[in-house]
Amino acid sequence: MTQLPDAGPATDFDMIYRYEVPVDDQVHEFKLTGAILQVACRRRGVVEFWALQNGGSANPVTRRLLVFGTGHPIPFGHAYVGTALDGPLVWHLMERV
């Protein structure tokens, strides 16, 4: 399970955090209180995403994310989150639903 940083303590404001999902065919869990805003790849083999973490009393929701390559089979039960370019490779961040 990968989680950095978590939803954190309640605050009077929102923040945007960056998270990493390795390209490793594994599900990685993140506790988020807001929407995933952007997906990108700045380092080979790692897909990043930025998510809004709502301040106040928002309850974290566990999101189960994993990465698929273009042309790779995606089992039923996954929802598209975003796409990231990694040189000649293209990765797709999916959420297990």
XYZ file of N, CA, C and O in Angstrom:
388
model
N 0.846 -1.176 0.000
C 0.000 0.000 0.000
C 0.889 1.236 0.000
O 1.811 1.349 0.778
N 0.613 2.168 -0.889
C 1.348 3.416 -0.967
C 0.448 4.541 -0.525
O -0.686 4.612 -0.953
N 0.967 5.394 0.342
C 0.159 6.519 0.794
C 1.080 7.613 1.283
O 1.659 7.484 2.341
N 1.231 8.687 0.513
C 2.009 9.802 0.955
C 1.546 11.062 0.270
O 1.462 11.079 -0.938
N 1.272 12.098 0.967
C 0.847 12.129 2.360
C -0.605 11.705 2.472
O -1.297 11.624 1.478
N -1.055 11.434 3.686
C -2.467 11.072 3.846
C -3.309 12.338 3.900
O -2.825 13.433 3.682
N -4.582 12.140 4.160
C -5.510 13.270 4.170
C -5.141 14.318 5.209
O -5.481 15.472 5.068
N -4.413 13.918 6.241
C -3.942 14.865 7.231
C -5.040 15.369 8.155
O -6.188 14.980 8.039
N -4.678 16.234 9.088
C -5.657 16.747 10.047
C -6.587 17.768 9.396
O -6.284 18.340 8.366
N -7.729 17.983 10.028
C -8.691 18.972 9.554
C -8.068 20.363 9.644
O -7.378 20.691 10.601
N -8.287 21.166 8.597
C -7.768 22.530 8.566
C -8.865 23.454 8.069
O -9.932 23.013 7.656
N -8.574 24.733 8.054
C -9.531 25.718 7.570
C -9.336 26.015 6.082
O -9.921 26.956 5.562
N -8.490 25.251 5.392
C -8.215 25.509 3.985
C -7.931 24.203 3.254
O -7.693 23.174 3.868
N -7.998 24.252 1.918
C -7.682 23.098 1.082
C -6.223 23.173 0.652
O -5.619 24.240 0.635
N -5.679 22.015 0.293
C -4.304 21.953 -0.212
C -4.264 20.965 -1.373
O -5.101 20.081 -1.468
N -3.264 21.106 -2.235
C -3.030 20.152 -3.304
C -1.749 19.403 -2.976
O -0.725 20.018 -2.661
N -1.817 18.054 -3.029
C -0.661 17.205 -2.760
C -0.336 16.383 -3.998
O -1.212 16.085 -4.812
N 0.928 15.997 -4.117
C 1.407 15.140 -5.192
C 1.609 13.730 -4.646
O 2.123 13.552 -3.541
N 1.205 12.744 -5.435
C 1.330 11.336 -5.057
C 2.015 10.579 -6.189
O 1.971 11.023 -7.342
N 2.610 9.439 -5.877
C 3.275 8.608 -6.874
C 2.665 7.217 -6.904
O 2.362 6.639 -5.856
N 2.503 6.682 -8.126
C 2.033 5.316 -8.328
C 3.073 4.625 -9.206
O 3.222 4.972 -10.381
N 3.813 3.649 -8.685
C 4.804 2.949 -9.504
C 4.128 2.137 -10.609
O 3.010 1.660 -10.450
N 4.830 1.986 -11.716
C 4.360 1.123 -12.796
C 4.838 -0.287 -12.437
O 5.946 -0.691 -12.781
N 3.994 -1.025 -11.680
C 4.423 -2.328 -11.158
C 3.313 -3.373 -11.126
O 3.443 -4.399 -10.467
N 2.203 -3.128 -11.818
C 1.080 -4.074 -11.872
C 0.450 -4.345 -10.512
O -0.211 -5.363 -10.329
N 0.632 -3.454 -9.569
C 0.071 -3.608 -8.227
C -0.941 -2.500 -7.957
O -0.833 -1.404 -8.492
N -1.903 -2.806 -7.083
C -2.857 -1.796 -6.634
C -2.225 -1.016 -5.491
O -1.634 -1.602 -4.583
N -2.351 0.312 -5.548
C -1.824 1.176 -4.498
C -2.987 1.984 -3.935
O -3.772 2.550 -4.686
N -3.089 2.019 -2.612
C -4.209 2.688 -1.948
C -3.795 4.058 -1.439
O -2.714 4.220 -0.876
N -4.696 5.018 -1.640
C -4.490 6.390 -1.188
C -5.761 6.861 -0.503
O -6.862 6.634 -1.009
N -5.611 7.521 0.636
C -6.764 8.104 1.332
C -6.859 9.567 0.916
O -6.010 10.372 1.284
N -7.897 9.869 0.148
C -8.065 11.214 -0.403
C -9.381 11.810 0.060
O -10.362 11.102 0.262
N -9.400 13.133 0.182
C -10.629 13.826 0.563
C -11.179 14.684 -0.567
O -12.213 15.322 -0.406
N -10.485 14.718 -1.694
C -10.929 15.538 -2.812
C -10.612 14.877 -4.144
O -10.162 13.733 -4.206
N -10.808 15.624 -5.197
C -10.672 15.114 -6.563
C -9.215 14.995 -6.992
O -8.355 15.760 -6.543
N -8.958 14.039 -7.884
C -7.674 13.953 -8.574
C -7.714 14.989 -9.689
O -8.632 14.995 -10.514
N -6.721 15.870 -9.705
C -6.738 17.019 -10.606
C -5.912 16.825 -11.865
O -6.279 17.343 -12.931
N -4.781 16.137 -11.769
C -3.854 16.021 -12.896
C -3.038 14.746 -12.767
O -2.734 14.319 -11.657
N -2.690 14.156 -13.912
C -1.836 12.968 -13.962
C -0.668 13.282 -14.887
O -0.856 13.894 -15.944
N 0.546 12.884 -14.498
C 1.736 13.147 -15.311
C 2.810 12.124 -14.993
O 2.663 11.314 -14.076
N 3.906 12.194 -15.740
C 5.056 11.320 -15.505
C 6.316 12.155 -15.708
O 6.571 12.632 -16.810
N 7.068 12.352 -14.645
C 8.313 13.118 -14.739
C 9.539 12.246 -14.529
O 10.650 12.698 -14.747
N 9.308 11.007 -14.081
C 10.403 10.078 -13.787
C 10.028 8.721 -14.367
O 8.902 8.253 -14.190
N 10.939 8.081 -15.057
C 10.678 6.804 -15.717
C 10.105 5.785 -14.737
O 10.620 5.606 -13.642
N 8.987 5.162 -15.127
C 8.405 4.085 -14.334
C 7.562 4.514 -13.150
O 7.169 3.669 -12.347
N 7.273 5.806 -13.044
C 6.456 6.303 -11.933
C 5.424 7.285 -12.488
O 5.785 8.264 -13.136
N 4.156 6.999 -12.250
C 3.091 7.923 -12.635
C 2.744 8.751 -11.405
O 2.628 8.221 -10.297
N 2.605 10.039 -11.595
C 2.270 10.944 -10.501
C 0.857 11.476 -10.699
O 0.381 11.576 -11.825
N 0.230 11.836 -9.591
C -1.026 12.567 -9.700
C -1.085 13.597 -8.592
O -0.443 13.465 -7.551
N -1.854 14.648 -8.866
C -2.066 15.718 -7.906
C -3.532 15.697 -7.516
O -4.415 15.578 -8.377
N -3.778 15.774 -6.218
C -5.156 15.696 -5.722
C -5.413 16.811 -4.718
O -4.536 17.173 -3.930
N -6.625 17.302 -4.766
C -7.075 18.295 -3.802
C -7.413 17.574 -2.502
O -8.121 16.559 -2.517
N -6.871 18.055 -1.405
C -7.221 17.535 -0.093
C -8.056 18.606 0.583
O -7.580 19.710 0.847
N -9.333 18.272 0.799
C -10.270 19.226 1.385
C -10.001 19.392 2.870
O -9.863 18.421 3.600
N -9.943 20.634 3.296
C -9.785 20.917 4.715
C -11.106 20.711 5.438
O -12.080 20.209 4.882
N -11.147 21.098 6.670
C -12.383 20.943 7.432
C -12.592 19.500 7.857
O -11.662 18.792 8.180
N -13.817 19.066 7.797
C -14.143 17.742 8.327
C -14.395 16.706 7.235
O -15.133 15.757 7.444
N -13.820 16.881 6.055
C -14.026 15.916 4.967
C -13.492 14.545 5.368
O -12.395 14.422 5.903
N -14.293 13.503 5.135
C -13.876 12.145 5.452
C -13.062 11.571 4.300
O -13.506 11.603 3.160
N -11.887 11.009 4.585
C -11.076 10.426 3.520
C -11.759 9.213 2.895
O -12.444 8.448 3.573
N -11.557 9.068 1.599
C -12.045 7.914 0.855
C -10.828 7.177 0.327
O -9.907 7.789 -0.221
N -10.793 5.859 0.506
C -9.675 5.070 0.000
C -9.850 4.869 -1.497
O -10.862 4.338 -1.944
N -8.857 5.313 -2.270
C -8.856 5.155 -3.728
C -7.809 4.110 -4.062
O -6.664 4.210 -3.627
N -8.180 3.104 -4.852
C -7.286 2.006 -5.237
C -6.868 2.211 -6.681
O -7.661 2.022 -7.594
N -5.611 2.618 -6.863
C -5.120 3.019 -8.176
C -4.022 2.082 -8.671
O -3.233 1.563 -7.881
N -3.988 1.892 -9.999
C -2.905 1.145 -10.625
C -2.725 1.635 -12.040
O -3.563 2.336 -12.597
N -1.591 1.255 -12.639
C -1.182 1.773 -13.934
C -1.209 0.657 -14.975
O -0.753 -0.455 -14.713
N -1.750 0.987 -16.153
C -1.743 0.078 -17.301
C -1.061 0.774 -18.464
O -1.187 1.985 -18.633
N -0.370 0.001 -19.282
C 0.235 0.537 -20.492
C -0.751 0.503 -21.648
O -1.705 -0.282 -21.646
N -0.511 1.323 -22.646
C -1.337 1.323 -23.844
C -1.289 -0.056 -24.490
O -0.220 -0.647 -24.632
N -2.463 -0.573 -24.835
C -2.554 -1.878 -25.481
C -2.588 -3.053 -24.526
O -2.771 -4.189 -24.956
N -2.400 -2.809 -23.230
C -2.462 -3.888 -22.246
C -3.911 -4.124 -21.849
O -4.699 -3.174 -21.767
N -4.275 -5.373 -21.583
C -5.665 -5.646 -21.188
C -5.985 -5.020 -19.823
O -5.161 -5.054 -18.910
N -7.181 -4.451 -19.712
C -7.655 -3.853 -18.462
C -8.874 -4.651 -18.025
O -9.887 -4.661 -18.725
N -8.794 -5.337 -16.898
C -9.941 -6.125 -16.430
C -11.158 -5.237 -16.158
O -11.028 -4.044 -15.866
N -12.335 -5.825 -16.251
C -13.542 -5.093 -15.895
C -13.436 -4.637 -14.448
O -12.740 -5.245 -13.635
N -14.120 -3.553 -14.125
C -14.115 -3.044 -12.760
C -13.076 -1.968 -12.522
O -12.688 -1.718 -11.381
N -12.591 -1.329 -13.587
C -11.634 -0.233 -13.456
C -12.176 0.999 -14.171
O -12.762 0.891 -15.241
N -11.963 2.157 -13.575
C -12.399 3.427 -14.155
C -11.173 4.264 -14.508
O -10.188 4.304 -13.765
N -11.249 4.929 -15.634
C -10.157 5.781 -16.118
C -9.994 7.004 -15.221
O -10.963 7.667 -14.867
N -8.720 7.323 -14.888
C -8.413 8.513 -14.101
C -7.635 9.526 -14.944
O -7.928 10.708 -14.934
N -6.616 9.048 -15.687
C -5.818 9.965 -16.491
C -4.715 9.237 -17.228
O -4.465 8.055 -16.998
N -4.032 9.962 -18.108
C -2.966 9.417 -18.943
C -1.698 10.231 -18.734
O -1.761 11.459 -18.578
N -0.540 9.544 -18.754
C 0.747 10.210 -18.571
C 1.733 9.708 -19.619
O 1.785 8.509 -19.910
N 2.534 10.621 -20.179
C 3.560 10.279 -21.160
C 4.888 10.072 -20.453
O 5.301 10.887 -19.630
N 5.567 8.969 -20.797
C 6.862 8.607 -20.201
C 7.813 8.303 -21.350
O 8.047 7.153 -21.698
N 8.339 9.344 -21.990
C 9.153 9.157 -23.188
C 8.297 8.517 -24.273
O 7.211 9.005 -24.580
N 8.738 7.376 -24.814
C 7.941 6.715 -25.856
C 6.765 5.908 -25.293
O 5.933 5.428 -26.049
N 6.707 5.754 -23.977
C 5.651 4.962 -23.344
C 4.496 5.866 -22.905
O 4.703 7.031 -22.551
N 3.297 5.300 -22.917
C 2.115 6.018 -22.451
C 1.435 5.159 -21.397
O 1.092 4.003 -21.647
N 1.277 5.716 -20.200
C 0.662 5.008 -19.075
C -0.719 5.571 -18.802
O -0.959 6.762 -18.976
N -1.606 4.704 -18.311
C -2.974 5.097 -18.004
C -3.269 4.753 -16.551
O -3.177 3.586 -16.162
N -3.587 5.762 -15.766
C -3.918 5.569 -14.361
C -5.393 5.189 -14.268
O -6.263 5.884 -14.805
N -5.656 4.050 -13.629
C -7.009 3.524 -13.501
C -7.322 3.336 -12.019
O -6.427 3.108 -11.200
N -8.612 3.404 -11.700
C -9.057 3.165 -10.325
C -9.884 1.898 -10.289
O -10.802 1.713 -11.089
N -9.547 1.028 -9.354
C -10.354 -0.192 -9.150
C -11.630 0.215 -8.428
O -11.581 0.794 -7.344
N -12.767 -0.086 -9.046
C -14.056 0.326 -8.472
C -14.874 -0.888 -8.067
O -14.597 -1.995 -8.447
